[in-house]
């Protein structure tokens, strides 16, 4: 009888453990009910008033006029501009980022934030718990001691397991409520330099002035309120913003906590509206079936599509394998795929019809669309789009085109790996 009781006890224990594990996985890796599942038809072009109207009402914040956006290439331009803005702060600094690691750049950023806090400027920092695992506790404590309000987003706790897979991937910096930055760069040394070798990544960041800066501040407030329960307001954060240029722009966010799939919807809308050209630079390219269908349909109506992806230098072999498994239908349809050779390409930039440029933290994958908190800046300006197309084509000179014949010739071991990775594609 004792053996039977022990057997029953352990059987029940194992059953409870397995059930709890399955429940946690389903909750943690589940998708929002608010998910786009149907193809978006081509109705009107990017340049139309209807497209801009729908981008405003569907994505959330309206498209604001009178902005100026400056593109910064690689860490050699990006970090000096960000540090100069922080050091100039007189009223407030808000920073949200996924990656914040110790190192030369981490030290410079922490010193600048700490100096402003000691000078009496309110400084608020949100860093992702998972993305800041390489931040030394001593550096963290130094910022706290200097007066920086620094919070980790969703640290590992037993009661927050259901949100474990939802990270903030946003890259936002706002100074005095008047100058903002976003793009693909994290606070770590691999983003330093000028993409001169595999140790220094290729990336871009964008400096913004004008009415759209208020949307950046509101985006920072989104997660700050989740963590602290406090709202940052007043003129130190939301001053009256005058015209800074002529560029229409909007900064919009997505968060699985809010059931939002804004990023997925934005890409689907932009691809569906394309009439002439789509240029996409993507660090992580694992599209779902809807986006593949949308890109193939765009090719059928004569849209030239160029996709620039990482080449031999990539920080995730799993993503590389999953990505290549999706290229077949695109290559057959005539989508041009290029692989960047010099170093890791960490860019996130979409240019459509020489009218719309979308940049920010969002990758072209299901993790960005459905799991991460993301922020993207849309700029509707022909001159800016032309400059970004020049940047894109300059990078193409350092890339090698990948053909359909090359895709068909990939080795059997890679095909097997693609099949094995397929079930976890949404988590990459």
PDB file of N, CA and C in Angstrom, residues 102-153:
ATOM      1  N   UNK A 102      27.468  47.479 -19.331  1.00  0.00           N
ATOM      2  CA  UNK A 102      28.683  48.150 -18.877  1.00  0.00           C
ATOM      3  C   UNK A 102      29.693  48.185 -20.019  1.00  0.00           C
ATOM      4  N   UNK A 103      30.644  49.092 -19.911  1.00  0.00           N
ATOM      5  CA  UNK A 103      31.635  49.288 -20.962  1.00  0.00           C
ATOM      6  C   UNK A 103      31.896  50.769 -21.130  1.00  0.00           C
ATOM      7  N   UNK A 104      32.625  51.125 -22.156  1.00  0.00           N
ATOM      8  CA  UNK A 104      32.979  52.527 -22.366  1.00  0.00           C
ATOM      9  C   UNK A 104      31.746  53.394 -22.593  1.00  0.00           C
ATOM     10  N   UNK A 105      30.850  52.951 -23.495  1.00  0.00           N
ATOM     11  CA  UNK A 105      29.652  53.738 -23.791  1.00  0.00           C
ATOM     12  C   UNK A 105      28.714  53.767 -22.585  1.00  0.00           C
ATOM     13  N   UNK A 106      28.557  52.622 -21.923  1.00  0.00           N
ATOM     14  CA  UNK A 106      27.711  52.578 -20.735  1.00  0.00           C
ATOM     15  C   UNK A 106      28.203  53.524 -19.656  1.00  0.00           C
ATOM     16  N   UNK A 107      29.517  53.581 -19.470  1.00  0.00           N
ATOM     17  CA  UNK A 107      30.102  54.494 -18.498  1.00  0.00           C
ATOM     18  C   UNK A 107      29.876  55.953 -18.891  1.00  0.00           C
ATOM     19  N   UNK A 108      30.104  56.297 -20.162  1.00  0.00           N
ATOM     20  CA  UNK A 108      29.905  57.683 -20.603  1.00  0.00           C
ATOM     21  C   UNK A 108      28.450  58.116 -20.429  1.00  0.00           C
ATOM     22  N   UNK A 109      27.536  57.237 -20.776  1.00  0.00           N
ATOM     23  CA  UNK A 109      26.125  57.570 -20.652  1.00  0.00           C
ATOM     24  C   UNK A 109      25.739  57.740 -19.182  1.00  0.00           C
ATOM     25  N   UNK A 110      26.191  56.829 -18.344  1.00  0.00           N
ATOM     26  CA  UNK A 110      25.873  56.909 -16.917  1.00  0.00           C
ATOM     27  C   UNK A 110      26.460  58.163 -16.285  1.00  0.00           C
ATOM     28  N   UNK A 111      27.689  58.508 -16.662  1.00  0.00           N
ATOM     29  CA  UNK A 111      28.315  59.719 -16.122  1.00  0.00           C
ATOM     30  C   UNK A 111      27.521  60.966 -16.514  1.00  0.00           C
ATOM     31  N   UNK A 112      27.071  61.015 -17.783  1.00  0.00           N
ATOM     32  CA  UNK A 112      26.313  62.181 -18.250  1.00  0.00           C
ATOM     33  C   UNK A 112      24.967  62.280 -17.536  1.00  0.00           C
ATOM     34  N   UNK A 113      24.290  61.163 -17.381  1.00  0.00           N
ATOM     35  CA  UNK A 113      23.000  61.160 -16.684  1.00  0.00           C
ATOM     36  C   UNK A 113      23.185  61.541 -15.215  1.00  0.00           C
ATOM     37  N   UNK A 114      24.217  60.968 -14.587  1.00  0.00           N
ATOM     38  CA  UNK A 114      24.470  61.269 -13.184  1.00  0.00           C
ATOM     39  C   UNK A 114      24.836  62.721 -12.952  1.00  0.00           C
ATOM     40  N   UNK A 115      25.627  63.291 -13.833  1.00  0.00           N
ATOM     41  CA  UNK A 115      26.026  64.693 -13.694  1.00  0.00           C
ATOM     42  C   UNK A 115      24.823  65.613 -13.751  1.00  0.00           C
ATOM     43  N   UNK A 116      23.889  65.339 -14.677  1.00  0.00           N
ATOM     44  CA  UNK A 116      22.692  66.175 -14.773  1.00  0.00           C
ATOM     45  C   UNK A 116      21.808  66.007 -13.534  1.00  0.00           C
ATOM     46  N   UNK A 117      21.704  64.776 -13.031  1.00  0.00           N
ATOM     47  CA  UNK A 117      20.895  64.553 -11.838  1.00  0.00           C
ATOM     48  C   UNK A 117      21.484  65.290 -10.640  1.00  0.00           C
ATOM     49  N   UNK A 118      22.803  65.246 -10.493  1.00  0.00           N
ATOM     50  CA  UNK A 118      23.440  65.961  -9.383  1.00  0.00           C
ATOM     51  C   UNK A 118      23.254  67.469  -9.511  1.00  0.00           C
ATOM     52  N   UNK A 119      23.096  67.944 -10.754  1.00  0.00           N
ATOM     53  CA  UNK A 119      22.871  69.377 -10.978  1.00  0.00           C
ATOM     54  C   UNK A 119      21.424  69.784 -10.716  1.00  0.00           C
ATOM     55  N   UNK A 120      20.585  68.820 -10.350  1.00  0.00           N
ATOM     56  CA  UNK A 120      19.202  69.129 -10.012  1.00  0.00           C
ATOM     57  C   UNK A 120      18.202  68.902 -11.118  1.00  0.00           C
ATOM     58  N   UNK A 121      18.643  68.374 -12.270  1.00  0.00           N
ATOM     59  CA  UNK A 121      17.727  68.081 -13.375  1.00  0.00           C
ATOM     60  C   UNK A 121      17.059  66.729 -13.115  1.00  0.00           C
ATOM     61  N   UNK A 122      15.746  66.631 -13.177  1.00  0.00           N
ATOM     62  CA  UNK A 122      15.079  65.329 -13.024  1.00  0.00           C
ATOM     63  C   UNK A 122      15.484  64.386 -14.169  1.00  0.00           C
ATOM     64  N   UNK A 123      16.031  63.236 -13.820  1.00  0.00           N
ATOM     65  CA  UNK A 123      16.483  62.254 -14.810  1.00  0.00           C
ATOM     66  C   UNK A 123      15.795  60.928 -14.512  1.00  0.00           C
ATOM     67  N   UNK A 124      15.084  60.406 -15.503  1.00  0.00           N
ATOM     68  CA  UNK A 124      14.320  59.164 -15.342  1.00  0.00           C
ATOM     69  C   UNK A 124      14.786  58.173 -16.412  1.00  0.00           C
ATOM     70  N   UNK A 125      15.096  56.955 -15.989  1.00  0.00           N
ATOM     71  CA  UNK A 125      15.623  55.941 -16.904  1.00  0.00           C
ATOM     72  C   UNK A 125      14.860  54.644 -16.726  1.00  0.00           C
ATOM     73  N   UNK A 126      14.401  54.080 -17.839  1.00  0.00           N
ATOM     74  CA  UNK A 126      13.789  52.753 -17.855  1.00  0.00           C
ATOM     75  C   UNK A 126      14.668  51.837 -18.684  1.00  0.00           C
ATOM     76  N   UNK A 127      15.153  50.771 -18.076  1.00  0.00           N
ATOM     77  CA  UNK A 127      15.948  49.786 -18.814  1.00  0.00           C
ATOM     78  C   UNK A 127      15.281  48.425 -18.663  1.00  0.00           C
ATOM     79  N   UNK A 128      15.318  47.650 -19.717  1.00  0.00           N
ATOM     80  CA  UNK A 128      14.705  46.331 -19.661  1.00  0.00           C
ATOM     81  C   UNK A 128      15.519  45.412 -18.757  1.00  0.00           C
ATOM     82  N   UNK A 129      14.823  44.625 -17.961  1.00  0.00           N
ATOM     83  CA  UNK A 129      15.517  43.712 -17.050  1.00  0.00           C
ATOM     84  C   UNK A 129      16.388  42.718 -17.824  1.00  0.00           C
ATOM     85  N   UNK A 130      15.838  42.084 -18.849  1.00  0.00           N
ATOM     86  CA  UNK A 130      16.611  41.100 -19.609  1.00  0.00           C
ATOM     87  C   UNK A 130      17.726  41.765 -20.407  1.00  0.00           C
ATOM     88  N   UNK A 131      17.450  42.956 -20.952  1.00  0.00           N
ATOM     89  CA  UNK A 131      18.446  43.634 -21.781  1.00  0.00           C
ATOM     90  C   UNK A 131      19.572  44.285 -20.997  1.00  0.00           C
ATOM     91  N   UNK A 132      19.420  44.352 -19.672  1.00  0.00           N
ATOM     92  CA  UNK A 132      20.446  45.006 -18.852  1.00  0.00           C
ATOM     93  C   UNK A 132      21.199  44.020 -17.965  1.00  0.00           C
ATOM     94  N   UNK A 133      21.181  42.751 -18.324  1.00  0.00           N
ATOM     95  CA  UNK A 133      21.859  41.742 -17.498  1.00  0.00           C
ATOM     96  C   UNK A 133      23.374  41.959 -17.466  1.00  0.00           C
ATOM     97  N   UNK A 134      23.915  42.652 -18.464  1.00  0.00           N
ATOM     98  CA  UNK A 134      25.356  42.913 -18.500  1.00  0.00           C
ATOM     99  C   UNK A 134      25.701  44.305 -17.963  1.00  0.00           C
ATOM    100  N   UNK A 135      24.770  44.904 -17.243  1.00  0.00           N
ATOM    101  CA  UNK A 135      25.053  46.174 -16.570  1.00  0.00           C
ATOM    102  C   UNK A 135      25.515  45.868 -15.153  1.00  0.00           C
ATOM    103  N   UNK A 136      26.741  46.266 -14.839  1.00  0.00           N
ATOM    104  CA  UNK A 136      27.283  46.021 -13.508  1.00  0.00           C
ATOM    105  C   UNK A 136      26.421  46.702 -12.450  1.00  0.00           C
ATOM    106  N   UNK A 137      26.196  45.998 -11.356  1.00  0.00           N
ATOM    107  CA  UNK A 137      25.405  46.561 -10.275  1.00  0.00           C
ATOM    108  C   UNK A 137      26.039  47.833  -9.725  1.00  0.00           C
ATOM    109  N   UNK A 138      27.389  47.897  -9.747  1.00  0.00           N
ATOM    110  CA  UNK A 138      28.074  49.083  -9.233  1.00  0.00           C
ATOM    111  C   UNK A 138      27.715  50.322 -10.053  1.00  0.00           C
ATOM    112  N   UNK A 139      27.630  50.155 -11.379  1.00  0.00           N
ATOM    113  CA  UNK A 139      27.268  51.285 -12.237  1.00  0.00           C
ATOM    114  C   UNK A 139      25.812  51.684 -12.011  1.00  0.00           C
ATOM    115  N   UNK A 140      24.961  50.698 -11.826  1.00  0.00           N
ATOM    116  CA  UNK A 140      23.557  50.938 -11.510  1.00  0.00           C
ATOM    117  C   UNK A 140      23.442  51.748 -10.214  1.00  0.00           C
ATOM    118  N   UNK A 141      24.179  51.326  -9.201  1.00  0.00           N
ATOM    119  CA  UNK A 141      24.134  52.011  -7.901  1.00  0.00           C
ATOM    120  C   UNK A 141      24.690  53.426  -7.994  1.00  0.00           C
ATOM    121  N   UNK A 142      25.703  53.616  -8.834  1.00  0.00           N
ATOM    122  CA  UNK A 142      26.265  54.956  -9.008  1.00  0.00           C
ATOM    123  C   UNK A 142      25.219  55.923  -9.548  1.00  0.00           C
ATOM    124  N   UNK A 143      24.430  55.466 -10.517  1.00  0.00           N
ATOM    125  CA  UNK A 143      23.391  56.330 -11.061  1.00  0.00           C
ATOM    126  C   UNK A 143      22.338  56.646 -10.005  1.00  0.00           C
ATOM    127  N   UNK A 144      21.958  55.642  -9.225  1.00  0.00           N
ATOM    128  CA  UNK A 144      20.999  55.872  -8.156  1.00  0.00           C
ATOM    129  C   UNK A 144      21.541  56.881  -7.138  1.00  0.00           C
ATOM    130  N   UNK A 145      22.815  56.719  -6.779  1.00  0.00           N
ATOM    131  CA  UNK A 145      23.418  57.620  -5.801  1.00  0.00           C
ATOM    132  C   UNK A 145      23.490  59.048  -6.315  1.00  0.00           C
ATOM    133  N   UNK A 146      23.621  59.199  -7.625  1.00  0.00           N
ATOM    134  CA  UNK A 146      23.684  60.534  -8.222  1.00  0.00           C
ATOM    135  C   UNK A 146      22.312  61.204  -8.285  1.00  0.00           C
ATOM    136  N   UNK A 147      21.264  60.433  -8.052  1.00  0.00           N
ATOM    137  CA  UNK A 147      19.918  60.990  -8.096  1.00  0.00           C
ATOM    138  C   UNK A 147      19.118  60.594  -9.323  1.00  0.00           C
ATOM    139  N   UNK A 148      19.674  59.721 -10.157  1.00  0.00           N
ATOM    140  CA  UNK A 148      18.931  59.242 -11.325  1.00  0.00           C
ATOM    141  C   UNK A 148      17.838  58.293 -10.853  1.00  0.00           C
ATOM    142  N   UNK A 149      16.618  58.518 -11.284  1.00  0.00           N
ATOM    143  CA  UNK A 149      15.535  57.566 -11.036  1.00  0.00           C
ATOM    144  C   UNK A 149      15.616  56.489 -12.114  1.00  0.00           C
ATOM    145  N   UNK A 150      16.033  55.316 -11.741  1.00  0.00           N
ATOM    146  CA  UNK A 150      16.253  54.264 -12.723  1.00  0.00           C
ATOM    147  C   UNK A 150      15.440  53.032 -12.335  1.00  0.00           C
ATOM    148  N   UNK A 151      14.685  52.528 -13.297  1.00  0.00           N
ATOM    149  CA  UNK A 151      13.800  51.391 -13.063  1.00  0.00           C
ATOM    150  C   UNK A 151      14.071  50.306 -14.091  1.00  0.00           C
ATOM    151  N   UNK A 152      14.035  49.055 -13.618  1.00  0.00           N
ATOM    152  CA  UNK A 152      14.140  47.918 -14.535  1.00  0.00           C
ATOM    153  C   UNK A 152      12.736  47.449 -14.915  1.00  0.00           C
ATOM    154  N   UNK A 153      12.551  47.229 -16.212  1.00  0.00           N
ATOM    155  CA  UNK A 153      11.234  46.847 -16.737  1.00  0.00           C
ATOM    156  C   UNK A 153      11.037  45.339 -16.618  1.00  0.00           C
TER     157      UNK A 153
END
